[in-house]
């Protein structure tokens, strides 16, 4: 808990510092491209009136679906690769090759395959997260101390019991660490994937304000997406503290 | 009675079988403790892996009695407890959860009597105040004692120990030996203790066996009248020690402690 409070303190320090830099930039640059932060914060009444909560929820729904699918497919795949040499031999080259490909470059293909609506957006988020999940799960299962299997197998554990008592708890810390990183990437990619085929989402809100040369609105959108990104980061941190008390 | 009858075990390295145990046989009476000595690579840990159900044998059988009936040794039918070198406590479970895990795995009901037994066992091993802690919050000696508590709480038909005291410093180790002997005398499970320490074998083994690295079988088996006696110091003891030293001396001139 203390760790979490420290992180929140760190967030506020960073938030304050960024705003000071922003304000100084506004004072020295004298351009409409860098508005006064105070004016941007005063604009939040209008942001709320623009149904920003619906935009946030739409984005979270896309991120949530992409994340859910990545976990549903990535966790069993990572476990399979760790436990089966045959599966690892086939799947590892595929993962190794696909891992560094910038997933946003696949956006045109995703659009052609799954259309301009939510399908392609969720597919890109899914592709960003799943490789992180597979690699984190496979590596943490491979790092399990063999003596843990020895004590449980000798005590009559079934395969299901081994997965429940050893494999799943062993992958949890590493999985949450990698999710923290990949969720950040997924939120940042909203800017691209919500720039088409939708009228809802934080990415859409920013792109829309930008195209209307409404810089105050654009900055407000950037602040909202940043806060949501941080909230997701903090939520995963909180989950790590709650779910992995032994760390 | 534990009967290991003519087992052979091999590992596959680059597709080729490398034999470790060859036509190995051993019989152990109910409630006995045997210390198994041998130079490194002689198959001591392999023996533990086979008996724990982790490694299949190429040939031969292993049987052990359950309520007076001899059955092929199997973790599903027998209660087998293992204490590996690093004790094998699950880092994500508290001491209490670690101790109760084998009972859970056997789908046994954990009632008030079992909880009382857990408290009593942990008290006798001086870990009763650590029940809610995680293994990374324990010292090496405490981890050791929790592993003993977990093993004895199972009331095992067979207790297997693979150099469990080797990572402890001299003082903590002799305390751990003492506590082990106390609780072993109360419960008396059939026990195989694999060790590379002659001192440990003499103190904790009612019998001592030596594995043969060359032939993969049993090189020697002797009674140990010095069981439970620290530093006996008599001529008979030194005589036995010299015999063991001779048997364990590797061909390259090194030796065991």
Short mmCIF file of N, CA, C and O in Angstrom, two decimals, chain B residues 128-188:
data_model
loop_
_atom_site.label_atom_id
_atom_site.label_comp_id
_atom_site.label_asym_id
_atom_site.label_seq_id
_atom_site.Cartn_x
_atom_site.Cartn_y
_atom_site.Cartn_z
N UNK B 128 5.53 -21.99 14.86
CA UNK B 128 4.11 -21.70 15.05
C UNK B 128 3.78 -20.21 14.98
O UNK B 128 2.66 -19.83 14.69
N UNK B 129 4.79 -19.35 15.19
CA UNK B 129 4.52 -17.91 15.13
C UNK B 129 4.67 -17.37 13.70
O UNK B 129 4.49 -16.19 13.46
N UNK B 130 5.02 -18.27 12.76
CA UNK B 130 5.31 -17.80 11.39
C UNK B 130 4.23 -18.22 10.39
O UNK B 130 4.41 -18.08 9.19
N UNK B 131 3.10 -18.73 10.91
CA UNK B 131 2.12 -19.35 10.02
C UNK B 131 1.57 -18.43 8.93
O UNK B 131 1.20 -18.90 7.85
N UNK B 132 1.49 -17.15 9.20
CA UNK B 132 0.92 -16.24 8.20
C UNK B 132 1.99 -15.59 7.32
O UNK B 132 1.70 -14.71 6.52
N UNK B 133 3.24 -15.98 7.50
CA UNK B 133 4.31 -15.36 6.70
C UNK B 133 4.50 -16.08 5.37
O UNK B 133 4.17 -17.25 5.23
N UNK B 134 5.09 -15.35 4.41
CA UNK B 134 5.45 -15.96 3.13
C UNK B 134 6.90 -16.45 3.21
O UNK B 134 7.70 -15.90 4.00
N UNK B 135 7.27 -17.47 2.41
CA UNK B 135 8.63 -18.02 2.50
C UNK B 135 9.75 -16.99 2.38
O UNK B 135 10.78 -17.14 3.02
N UNK B 136 9.54 -15.93 1.56
CA UNK B 136 10.64 -14.96 1.42
C UNK B 136 10.82 -14.10 2.67
O UNK B 136 11.73 -13.28 2.73
N UNK B 137 9.92 -14.27 3.65
CA UNK B 137 10.07 -13.53 4.91
C UNK B 137 10.73 -14.40 5.99
O UNK B 137 10.76 -14.01 7.15
N UNK B 138 11.20 -15.60 5.58
CA UNK B 138 11.78 -16.54 6.56
C UNK B 138 13.29 -16.66 6.36
O UNK B 138 13.80 -16.47 5.27
N UNK B 139 13.97 -17.04 7.44
CA UNK B 139 15.41 -17.32 7.33
C UNK B 139 15.59 -18.74 6.78
O UNK B 139 14.62 -19.52 6.72
N UNK B 140 16.81 -19.08 6.40
CA UNK B 140 17.09 -20.42 5.85
C UNK B 140 16.67 -21.54 6.80
O UNK B 140 16.06 -22.52 6.39
N UNK B 141 16.96 -21.36 8.08
CA UNK B 141 16.62 -22.38 9.08
C UNK B 141 15.11 -22.51 9.24
O UNK B 141 14.59 -23.62 9.41
N UNK B 142 14.42 -21.37 9.19
CA UNK B 142 12.95 -21.40 9.34
C UNK B 142 12.30 -22.10 8.14
O UNK B 142 11.38 -22.90 8.30
N UNK B 143 12.83 -21.82 6.93
CA UNK B 143 12.31 -22.47 5.71
C UNK B 143 12.44 -23.99 5.87
O UNK B 143 11.51 -24.75 5.59
N UNK B 144 13.61 -24.40 6.37
CA UNK B 144 13.89 -25.80 6.60
C UNK B 144 12.86 -26.44 7.53
O UNK B 144 12.32 -27.52 7.25
N UNK B 145 12.57 -25.74 8.63
CA UNK B 145 11.66 -26.30 9.63
C UNK B 145 10.22 -26.33 9.11
O UNK B 145 9.46 -27.25 9.42
N UNK B 146 9.85 -25.32 8.31
CA UNK B 146 8.51 -25.32 7.72
C UNK B 146 8.38 -26.52 6.76
O UNK B 146 7.35 -27.20 6.74
N UNK B 147 9.44 -26.78 5.98
CA UNK B 147 9.41 -27.92 5.05
C UNK B 147 9.24 -29.23 5.84
O UNK B 147 8.52 -30.13 5.41
N UNK B 148 9.90 -29.31 7.00
CA UNK B 148 9.74 -30.51 7.84
C UNK B 148 8.29 -30.60 8.33
O UNK B 148 7.69 -31.67 8.32
N UNK B 149 7.73 -29.45 8.76
CA UNK B 149 6.36 -29.44 9.27
C UNK B 149 5.40 -29.91 8.18
O UNK B 149 4.53 -30.75 8.42
N UNK B 150 5.59 -29.39 6.95
CA UNK B 150 4.71 -29.77 5.85
C UNK B 150 4.80 -31.28 5.58
O UNK B 150 3.78 -31.94 5.40
N UNK B 151 6.03 -31.80 5.61
CA UNK B 151 6.22 -33.22 5.32
C UNK B 151 5.57 -34.09 6.41
O UNK B 151 4.85 -35.05 6.10
N UNK B 152 5.81 -33.77 7.67
CA UNK B 152 5.32 -34.64 8.75
C UNK B 152 3.80 -34.53 8.94
O UNK B 152 3.16 -35.48 9.38
N UNK B 153 3.24 -33.36 8.59
CA UNK B 153 1.79 -33.17 8.74
C UNK B 153 1.02 -34.11 7.81
O UNK B 153 -0.10 -34.49 8.08
N UNK B 154 1.67 -34.52 6.72
CA UNK B 154 1.04 -35.45 5.77
C UNK B 154 0.93 -36.85 6.34
O UNK B 154 0.27 -37.68 5.76
N UNK B 155 1.66 -37.13 7.41
CA UNK B 155 1.81 -38.50 7.94
C UNK B 155 2.17 -39.43 6.78
O UNK B 155 1.41 -40.34 6.43
N UNK B 156 3.34 -39.20 6.18
CA UNK B 156 3.63 -39.91 4.92
C UNK B 156 3.93 -41.40 5.10
O UNK B 156 4.45 -41.81 6.14
N UNK B 157 3.57 -42.17 4.06
CA UNK B 157 3.98 -43.58 4.02
C UNK B 157 5.47 -43.63 3.70
O UNK B 157 6.15 -44.58 4.07
N UNK B 158 5.94 -42.63 2.95
CA UNK B 158 7.35 -42.57 2.57
C UNK B 158 7.82 -41.12 2.60
O UNK B 158 7.18 -40.24 2.00
N UNK B 159 8.91 -40.88 3.32
CA UNK B 159 9.48 -39.53 3.37
C UNK B 159 10.81 -39.55 2.62
O UNK B 159 11.68 -40.37 2.91
N UNK B 160 10.93 -38.66 1.63
CA UNK B 160 12.15 -38.60 0.82
C UNK B 160 12.83 -37.26 1.06
O UNK B 160 12.18 -36.21 0.98
N UNK B 161 14.11 -37.29 1.39
CA UNK B 161 14.82 -36.05 1.66
C UNK B 161 16.09 -36.00 0.81
O UNK B 161 16.92 -36.90 0.87
N UNK B 162 16.19 -34.95 -0.01
CA UNK B 162 17.32 -34.81 -0.92
C UNK B 162 18.25 -33.70 -0.44
O UNK B 162 18.01 -32.53 -0.76
N UNK B 163 19.24 -34.05 0.33
CA UNK B 163 20.20 -33.10 0.90
C UNK B 163 19.52 -31.87 1.47
O UNK B 163 19.87 -30.73 1.12
N UNK B 164 18.53 -32.08 2.36
CA UNK B 164 17.75 -30.92 2.79
C UNK B 164 18.49 -29.97 3.73
O UNK B 164 18.07 -28.83 3.90
N UNK B 165 19.57 -30.45 4.34
CA UNK B 165 20.25 -29.59 5.32
C UNK B 165 21.54 -28.97 4.76
O UNK B 165 22.26 -28.30 5.48
N UNK B 166 21.80 -29.24 3.48
CA UNK B 166 23.12 -28.87 2.95
C UNK B 166 23.35 -27.36 2.84
O UNK B 166 24.49 -26.92 2.85
N UNK B 167 22.26 -26.58 2.75
CA UNK B 167 22.48 -25.14 2.57
C UNK B 167 22.57 -24.39 3.89
O UNK B 167 22.74 -23.17 3.90
N UNK B 168 22.46 -25.12 5.02
CA UNK B 168 22.47 -24.43 6.32
C UNK B 168 23.89 -24.32 6.88
O UNK B 168 24.74 -25.15 6.60
N UNK B 169 24.10 -23.28 7.70
CA UNK B 169 25.41 -23.16 8.35
C UNK B 169 25.50 -24.22 9.48
O UNK B 169 24.49 -24.81 9.87
N UNK B 170 26.70 -24.45 9.99
CA UNK B 170 26.95 -25.58 10.90
C UNK B 170 26.02 -25.57 12.12
O UNK B 170 25.45 -26.61 12.47
N UNK B 171 25.84 -24.40 12.74
CA UNK B 171 25.04 -24.35 13.97
C UNK B 171 23.57 -24.59 13.66
O UNK B 171 22.91 -25.42 14.30
N UNK B 172 23.06 -23.89 12.63
CA UNK B 172 21.65 -24.07 12.26
C UNK B 172 21.41 -25.52 11.84
O UNK B 172 20.36 -26.09 12.14
N UNK B 173 22.40 -26.12 11.18
CA UNK B 173 22.24 -27.50 10.71
C UNK B 173 22.10 -28.47 11.88
O UNK B 173 21.21 -29.31 11.89
N UNK B 174 22.93 -28.31 12.90
CA UNK B 174 22.81 -29.28 14.00
C UNK B 174 21.50 -29.07 14.78
O UNK B 174 20.93 -30.04 15.26
N UNK B 175 21.01 -27.82 14.85
CA UNK B 175 19.69 -27.59 15.45
C UNK B 175 18.61 -28.29 14.63
O UNK B 175 17.70 -28.92 15.17
N UNK B 176 18.72 -28.14 13.28
CA UNK B 176 17.73 -28.74 12.38
C UNK B 176 17.76 -30.27 12.50
O UNK B 176 16.71 -30.91 12.52
N UNK B 177 18.94 -30.86 12.62
CA UNK B 177 19.06 -32.32 12.80
C UNK B 177 18.31 -32.76 14.07
O UNK B 177 17.58 -33.74 14.06
N UNK B 178 18.57 -31.98 15.12
CA UNK B 178 17.97 -32.29 16.43
C UNK B 178 16.44 -32.29 16.33
O UNK B 178 15.76 -33.22 16.77
N UNK B 179 15.91 -31.21 15.72
CA UNK B 179 14.45 -31.08 15.59
C UNK B 179 13.89 -32.19 14.70
O UNK B 179 12.84 -32.76 14.98
N UNK B 180 14.63 -32.50 13.63
CA UNK B 180 14.19 -33.57 12.74
C UNK B 180 14.10 -34.89 13.50
O UNK B 180 13.10 -35.60 13.41
N UNK B 181 15.15 -35.20 14.26
CA UNK B 181 15.15 -36.47 14.99
C UNK B 181 14.01 -36.55 16.00
O UNK B 181 13.36 -37.60 16.14
N UNK B 182 13.75 -35.43 16.69
CA UNK B 182 12.66 -35.40 17.67
C UNK B 182 11.34 -35.77 17.03
O UNK B 182 10.61 -36.64 17.51
N UNK B 183 11.05 -35.07 15.93
CA UNK B 183 9.73 -35.29 15.30
C UNK B 183 9.70 -36.63 14.56
O UNK B 183 8.68 -37.32 14.53
N UNK B 184 10.85 -37.07 14.02
CA UNK B 184 10.89 -38.36 13.34
C UNK B 184 10.61 -39.49 14.34
O UNK B 184 9.88 -40.44 14.03
N UNK B 185 11.17 -39.36 15.55
CA UNK B 185 10.96 -40.40 16.57
C UNK B 185 9.49 -40.49 16.97
O UNK B 185 8.98 -41.57 17.27
N UNK B 186 8.80 -39.35 16.95
CA UNK B 186 7.37 -39.37 17.30
C UNK B 186 6.54 -40.05 16.22
O UNK B 186 5.64 -40.81 16.49
N UNK B 187 6.84 -39.77 14.94
CA UNK B 187 5.96 -40.23 13.85
C UNK B 187 6.51 -41.44 13.09
O UNK B 187 5.74 -42.19 12.50
N UNK B 188 7.81 -41.58 13.07
CA UNK B 188 8.49 -42.71 12.44
C UNK B 188 8.01 -43.11 11.04
O UNK B 188 7.64 -44.26 10.82
#
